Coordinates of C-alpha atoms in Angstrom, one line a residue:
G1470 CA 6.5 9.0 19.8
S1471 CA 9.1 9.9 22.7
V1472 CA 12.1 7.7 21.6
A1473 CA 14.8 9.1 19.5
Y1474 CA 17.5 6.5 17.9
V1475 CA 20.7 6.5 15.9
S1476 CA 21.8 3.3 14.1
R1477 CA 24.8 2.4 12.2
S1478 CA 23.1 -0.1 10.0
G1479 CA 20.2 1.2 7.9
G1480 CA 18.9 -2.3 7.4
M1481 CA 18.7 -2.7 11.4
S1482 CA 17.0 0.7 11.7
N1483 CA 13.8 -1.4 10.3
E1484 CA 13.9 -3.5 13.4
L1485 CA 14.4 -0.8 15.7
N1486 CA 11.2 0.9 14.3
N1487 CA 9.5 -2.4 15.2
I1488 CA 11.1 -2.8 18.5
I1489 CA 10.4 0.7 19.8
S1490 CA 7.0 0.8 18.5
L1491 CA 6.0 -2.4 20.4
T1492 CA 7.5 -1.3 23.7
T1493 CA 6.9 2.5 23.8
D1494 CA 4.7 5.1 22.4
G1495 CA 6.7 5.2 19.2
V1496 CA 9.6 6.7 17.4
F1497 CA 10.3 10.5 17.6
E1498 CA 13.3 10.4 15.1
G1499 CA 15.4 7.9 13.8
V1500 CA 18.7 8.3 11.9
A1501 CA 20.9 5.4 10.3
I1502 CA 24.4 6.9 9.8
G1503 CA 25.6 4.1 7.4
G1504 CA 28.3 1.5 7.6
D1505 CA 31.1 2.9 6.0
R1506 CA 34.5 3.4 7.9
Y1507 CA 34.0 7.2 7.7
P1508 CA 30.3 8.2 7.8
G1509 CA 29.0 11.7 6.9
T1510 CA 27.9 12.1 10.7
T1511 CA 28.8 10.4 13.8
F1512 CA 26.6 9.0 16.6
M1513 CA 27.6 12.0 18.8
D1514 CA 26.2 14.5 16.1
H1515 CA 22.4 13.1 16.5
I1516 CA 22.6 12.3 20.2
L1517 CA 23.7 15.7 21.3
R1518 CA 20.8 16.8 18.9
Y1519 CA 18.4 14.4 21.0
Q1520 CA 19.9 15.6 24.2
A1521 CA 18.8 19.2 23.4
D1522 CA 15.4 18.6 22.1
P1523 CA 12.8 18.5 24.7
D1524 CA 10.5 16.0 23.0
A1525 CA 13.2 13.2 22.5
K1526 CA 12.8 12.0 26.2
M1527 CA 14.9 8.6 25.8
I1528 CA 17.7 7.6 23.2
V1529 CA 18.8 4.5 21.8
L1530 CA 22.0 3.7 20.4
L1531 CA 22.5 0.6 18.0
G1532 CA 26.5 0.3 17.3
E1533 CA 28.2 -2.6 15.8
V1534 CA 31.7 -4.0 15.8
G1535 CA 34.7 -1.8 14.3
G1536 CA 35.4 2.0 15.0
V1537 CA 35.6 3.7 18.1
E1538 CA 32.9 6.3 17.9
E1539 CA 31.0 4.6 20.9
Y1540 CA 33.8 5.5 23.2
E1541 CA 32.9 9.2 22.5
V1542 CA 29.4 8.5 23.7
C1543 CA 31.0 7.0 27.2
E1544 CA 33.0 10.3 27.6
A1545 CA 29.9 12.3 27.0
L1546 CA 27.8 10.2 29.4
Q1547 CA 30.6 10.6 32.0
D1548 CA 31.1 14.5 31.7
G1549 CA 27.3 15.1 31.8
R1550 CA 26.7 16.2 28.3
I1551 CA 24.1 13.4 28.0
T1552 CA 21.8 13.1 30.8
K1553 CA 18.8 11.5 29.2
P1554 CA 18.5 7.8 29.3
L1555 CA 20.3 5.9 26.7
I1556 CA 19.9 2.3 26.0
A1557 CA 22.9 1.1 23.9
W1558 CA 23.8 -1.9 22.6
C1559 CA 26.7 -3.0 19.7
I1560 CA 26.0 -5.8 17.1
G1561 CA 28.8 -8.3 16.3
T1562 CA 29.7 -10.1 19.9
C1563 CA 29.9 -13.3 17.9
A1564 CA 33.1 -12.0 16.4
G1565 CA 34.9 -13.3 19.6
M1566 CA 33.9 -16.7 18.5
F1567 CA 36.0 -16.7 15.3
T1568 CA 39.5 -17.5 15.5
S1569 CA 40.7 -15.1 12.9
E1570 CA 39.6 -11.5 12.0
V1571 CA 36.1 -11.3 10.5
Q1572 CA 35.0 -8.6 8.2
F1573 CA 31.2 -8.3 8.3
G1574 CA 29.0 -6.7 5.6
H1575 CA 29.8 -3.2 6.2
A1576 CA 33.1 -1.4 5.4
G1577 CA 33.7 -0.3 8.8
S1578 CA 32.4 -3.3 10.6
C1579 CA 36.0 -4.7 11.2
A1580 CA 37.7 -4.7 14.5
N1581 CA 41.3 -4.1 14.1
S1582 CA 42.0 -4.4 17.9
D1583 CA 40.3 -5.5 21.2
R1584 CA 39.1 -1.9 21.7
E1585 CA 37.1 -2.0 18.6
T1586 CA 35.3 -5.5 19.3
A1587 CA 31.5 -5.2 20.3
T1588 CA 31.9 -7.0 23.4
A1589 CA 34.5 -4.3 24.7
K1590 CA 32.6 -1.4 23.7
N1591 CA 29.3 -2.6 25.4
K1592 CA 31.3 -3.0 28.7
S1593 CA 32.6 0.5 28.5
L1594 CA 28.9 1.8 27.6
A1595 CA 27.6 0.0 30.7
A1596 CA 30.7 1.1 33.1
A1597 CA 29.8 4.8 31.5
G1598 CA 25.9 4.5 32.7
A1599 CA 24.2 3.6 29.7
H1600 CA 21.6 0.9 29.6
V1601 CA 23.2 -2.2 27.9
P1602 CA 21.1 -5.4 27.6
D1603 CA 22.7 -8.8 28.1
S1604 CA 22.0 -9.3 24.0
F1605 CA 20.2 -8.2 21.3
D1606 CA 17.3 -10.4 22.0
T1607 CA 16.8 -8.6 25.3
L1608 CA 16.8 -5.0 23.8
G1609 CA 13.2 -4.7 23.4
D1610 CA 12.8 -5.9 26.9
L1611 CA 15.2 -3.0 28.2
V1612 CA 13.6 -0.2 26.2
G1613 CA 10.2 -0.9 27.3
S1614 CA 11.5 -1.0 31.1
V1615 CA 13.1 2.3 30.7
Y1616 CA 10.2 3.6 29.2
A1617 CA 7.8 2.2 31.9
D1618 CA 10.0 3.9 34.2
L1619 CA 9.7 7.2 32.6
V1620 CA 6.0 7.2 32.3
K1621 CA 5.5 6.2 35.9
S1622 CA 8.1 9.1 37.1
G1623 CA 5.9 11.7 34.8
V1624 CA 8.7 12.4 32.4
I1625 CA 6.8 10.9 29.5
V1626 CA 2.9 11.4 29.3
P1627 CA 1.6 8.9 26.7
A1628 CA -0.6 10.4 24.1
E1629 CA -4.0 8.8 23.3
E1630 CA -3.4 6.4 20.3
V1631 CA -4.8 7.7 17.1
P1632 CA -6.4 4.7 15.0
P1633 CA -4.4 4.1 11.9
P1634 CA -6.1 4.7 8.5
T1635 CA -7.6 2.1 6.9
V1636 CA -6.1 0.7 3.8
P1637 CA -8.5 0.2 1.0
M1638 CA -8.8 -3.2 -0.2
D1639 CA -7.2 -4.1 -3.6
Y1640 CA -9.8 -4.0 -6.7
S1641 CA -9.2 -7.4 -8.1
W1642 CA -9.1 -9.1 -4.4
A1643 CA -12.5 -7.1 -3.5
R1644 CA -14.0 -8.2 -6.9
E1645 CA -12.9 -11.9 -6.4
L1646 CA -14.4 -11.8 -3.1
G1647 CA -17.9 -10.5 -4.5
L1648 CA -17.7 -7.5 -2.4
I1649 CA -17.7 -4.9 -5.4
R1650 CA -18.7 -5.5 -9.3
K1651 CA -17.8 -3.8 -12.4
P1652 CA -20.5 -1.3 -13.7
A1653 CA -23.1 -3.0 -16.0
S1654 CA -22.9 -2.0 -19.6
F1655 CA -24.7 -3.3 -22.8
M1656 CA -23.2 -4.2 -25.5
T1657 CA -24.8 -5.8 -28.7
S1658 CA -24.3 -6.2 -32.2
I1659 CA -26.4 -3.0 -32.8
C1660 CA -25.3 -0.8 -30.3
D1661 CA -22.1 -0.2 -27.6
E1662 CA -22.7 2.0 -24.8
R1663 CA -19.1 0.7 -23.0
G1664 CA -17.1 4.0 -23.7
Q1665 CA -17.6 7.7 -23.3
E1666 CA -20.0 7.8 -26.1
L1667 CA -23.1 5.6 -27.6
L1668 CA -22.2 3.8 -30.6
Y1669 CA -25.0 2.8 -33.3
A1670 CA -23.5 0.2 -35.4
G1671 CA -19.9 1.4 -34.8
M1672 CA -21.0 5.1 -35.5
P1673 CA -20.6 7.7 -32.6
I1674 CA -23.9 9.2 -31.6
S1675 CA -22.0 12.6 -32.3
D1676 CA -21.7 11.7 -35.8
V1677 CA -25.2 10.6 -36.4
L1678 CA -26.3 14.0 -34.9
Q1679 CA -23.7 16.1 -37.0
K1680 CA -24.2 14.3 -40.2
N1681 CA -27.8 14.6 -40.2
V1682 CA -28.4 11.1 -41.3
G1683 CA -32.0 11.4 -40.2
I1684 CA -34.6 8.7 -38.9
G1685 CA -34.0 6.8 -41.9
G1686 CA -30.4 6.6 -41.4
V1687 CA -30.8 5.7 -37.7
V1688 CA -33.1 2.8 -38.7
S1689 CA -30.5 1.7 -41.3
L1690 CA -28.0 1.6 -38.8
L1691 CA -29.9 0.0 -35.8
W1692 CA -31.8 -2.6 -38.2
F1693 CA -29.2 -3.3 -40.6
Q1694 CA -26.0 -2.4 -38.9
R1695 CA -25.0 -0.3 -41.8
C1696 CA -25.4 2.9 -43.4
L1697 CA -27.7 2.1 -46.5
P1698 CA -28.0 4.4 -49.4
P1699 CA -29.9 7.6 -49.3
Y1700 CA -33.0 6.1 -51.0
V1701 CA -33.4 3.4 -48.8
C1702 CA -33.3 6.0 -46.0
K1703 CA -35.9 8.2 -47.8
F1704 CA -38.2 5.2 -48.3
F1705 CA -38.1 4.2 -44.6
E1706 CA -39.1 7.9 -43.7
M1707 CA -41.8 7.5 -46.2
C1708 CA -43.1 4.5 -44.6
L1709 CA -43.1 6.1 -41.2
M1710 CA -45.0 9.1 -42.6
V1711 CA -47.5 6.7 -44.2
T1712 CA -48.2 4.8 -41.0
A1713 CA -48.4 7.7 -38.7
D1714 CA -51.4 8.1 -36.4
H1715 CA -53.4 10.5 -38.7
G1716 CA -57.1 9.8 -37.7
P1717 CA -58.4 6.8 -39.9
A1718 CA -55.1 4.8 -39.4
V1719 CA -55.2 5.2 -35.9
S1720 CA -52.6 3.5 -33.5
G1721 CA -55.3 0.5 -32.9
A1722 CA -55.8 -0.2 -36.4
H1723 CA -52.1 0.1 -37.1
N1724 CA -51.5 -2.4 -34.3
T1725 CA -53.9 -4.8 -35.7
I1726 CA -52.2 -4.6 -39.0
V1727 CA -48.7 -5.1 -37.7
C1728 CA -50.2 -8.1 -35.8
A1729 CA -51.9 -9.6 -39.0
R1730 CA -48.5 -9.1 -41.1
A1731 CA -46.7 -10.9 -38.4
G1732 CA -48.8 -13.9 -39.2
K1733 CA -51.2 -14.0 -36.1
D1734 CA -54.5 -14.9 -36.3
L1735 CA -57.6 -12.7 -36.5
V1736 CA -58.5 -12.8 -32.9
S1737 CA -55.0 -12.0 -31.8
S1738 CA -54.8 -9.2 -34.2
V1739 CA -57.9 -7.4 -33.3
V1740 CA -57.1 -8.2 -29.5
S1741 CA -53.9 -6.4 -30.1
G1742 CA -55.7 -3.4 -31.3
L1743 CA -58.2 -3.3 -28.6
L1744 CA -55.7 -3.3 -26.0
T1745 CA -54.2 -0.1 -27.4
I1746 CA -57.4 1.9 -26.2
G1747 CA -56.8 4.2 -23.4
D1748 CA -57.3 7.9 -22.6
R1749 CA -55.4 9.2 -25.1
F1750 CA -56.8 6.9 -27.8
G1751 CA -60.2 5.3 -28.0
G1752 CA -61.0 5.6 -24.4
A1753 CA -61.4 9.6 -25.2
L1754 CA -64.8 9.0 -26.3
D1755 CA -65.6 7.6 -22.7
G1756 CA -64.0 10.6 -21.3
A1757 CA -65.9 13.1 -23.8
A1758 CA -69.3 11.1 -22.7
E1759 CA -68.7 11.9 -19.3
Q1760 CA -67.9 15.5 -19.8
F1761 CA -71.1 16.1 -22.0
S1762 CA -73.3 14.5 -19.4
E1763 CA -72.0 16.5 -16.7
A1764 CA -72.9 19.6 -18.8
Y1765 CA -76.0 18.5 -19.6
D1766 CA -77.1 17.7 -16.0
S1767 CA -75.9 21.4 -15.1
N1768 CA -77.9 22.8 -17.9
L1769 CA -75.1 24.3 -19.5
H1770 CA -75.2 25.9 -22.9
P1771 CA -73.0 23.9 -25.6
M1772 CA -71.2 27.3 -26.1
E1773 CA -70.7 27.8 -22.3
F1774 CA -69.5 24.4 -22.0
V1775 CA -66.9 24.6 -24.7
N1776 CA -65.9 28.0 -23.2
S1777 CA -65.3 26.5 -19.5
M1778 CA -63.5 23.5 -20.8
R1779 CA -60.9 25.7 -23.0
K1780 CA -60.6 27.8 -19.7
K1781 CA -59.8 24.5 -17.5
G1782 CA -57.0 23.7 -20.4
Q1783 CA -58.7 20.6 -21.3
L1784 CA -59.7 21.2 -24.9

C-alpha cells in the first residue's frame, strides 16, 4: 500500500485498516501509540519517518481529545517539515455536548483546557494545511479523494491486485456438506485395521510374526478370536497338511467333500468340484492333448517333443 497512518487508539487502528483498504491501494505501515498520558512514542516520531520514506505517499493521523501533540503536527505542516498529504481527524468532538468534564476510556483522553478538545485541534490542523473531514463518518471519503488525486497526478501508481490466498474449509464443516469423507477402514470382531498396525483378535501382526504362532495360531486367532493351546494349533496344521492338494485328493475332489460336509446335495457337491477345473487343474488334460496332437501332426519323435517343450519352458 501507499498510505501510512498513526493512531492514538489501538482499537481504532483496526477501523483505519478497514477504511484505508477500501478506499486506497492499502496500508504501507500503521502504528498505534496508545492512549496513555505519556506514550512511549509521539505522533511526530512516526509522521517524520513516513515523510522520509519514499514508499509512503500519504499520511493519515487519527488523534483524540486530550493532549497537545497534534499542535506539533500543525507546526511541522506550517514550517515545511511535512510536505506529503496529511489527512487528520481527532475523535471525541462529542465532549462539547456534555456540561461537565468527560473522561473517555484512555488515560490521556481528557481535555483539561479548551486547547485540548478535539474540536479545537481539528480546526488547528485544518488551518495548518491538513485535510480534515467534517466528521469521522466522512474520513473514508476524504482519504479516497486524496488518494485519487495522487493517482491522477502520477504520484501513486497502483500495483496489480494480488488475489488473496484461499482459506481452507474447516474439516468438520466440509464433512457435514459431504465434500470430503473419512477414509474407509474395516473393523470386525476378528481383525482391526484402523490403526497403524493390523490386529488379529487384538494381537498386532508384528507379534504374530515375531512369536512364530504359525498357521495354526493364525487360524485360532481368526476363527476362534483367541490364542488356543499349542496342541490345538498343531491339530489345525495337521488338517491342512492332510487336505492339501497332493494328487488323488485334488482340489476338485476336496471342494466336493467340503460341500458335502456342509450339507449340500450330491449334484451341488459334484458341480462345485467340476467348477474348479481350469488350466492348472483338470483342464491341463485338454492342454496336454492339444500339444500331443500338434507334435504328432509335425512328425516329432516323443523325445524331440519333450526336449522342445522343455526349451520353451512349458514343462
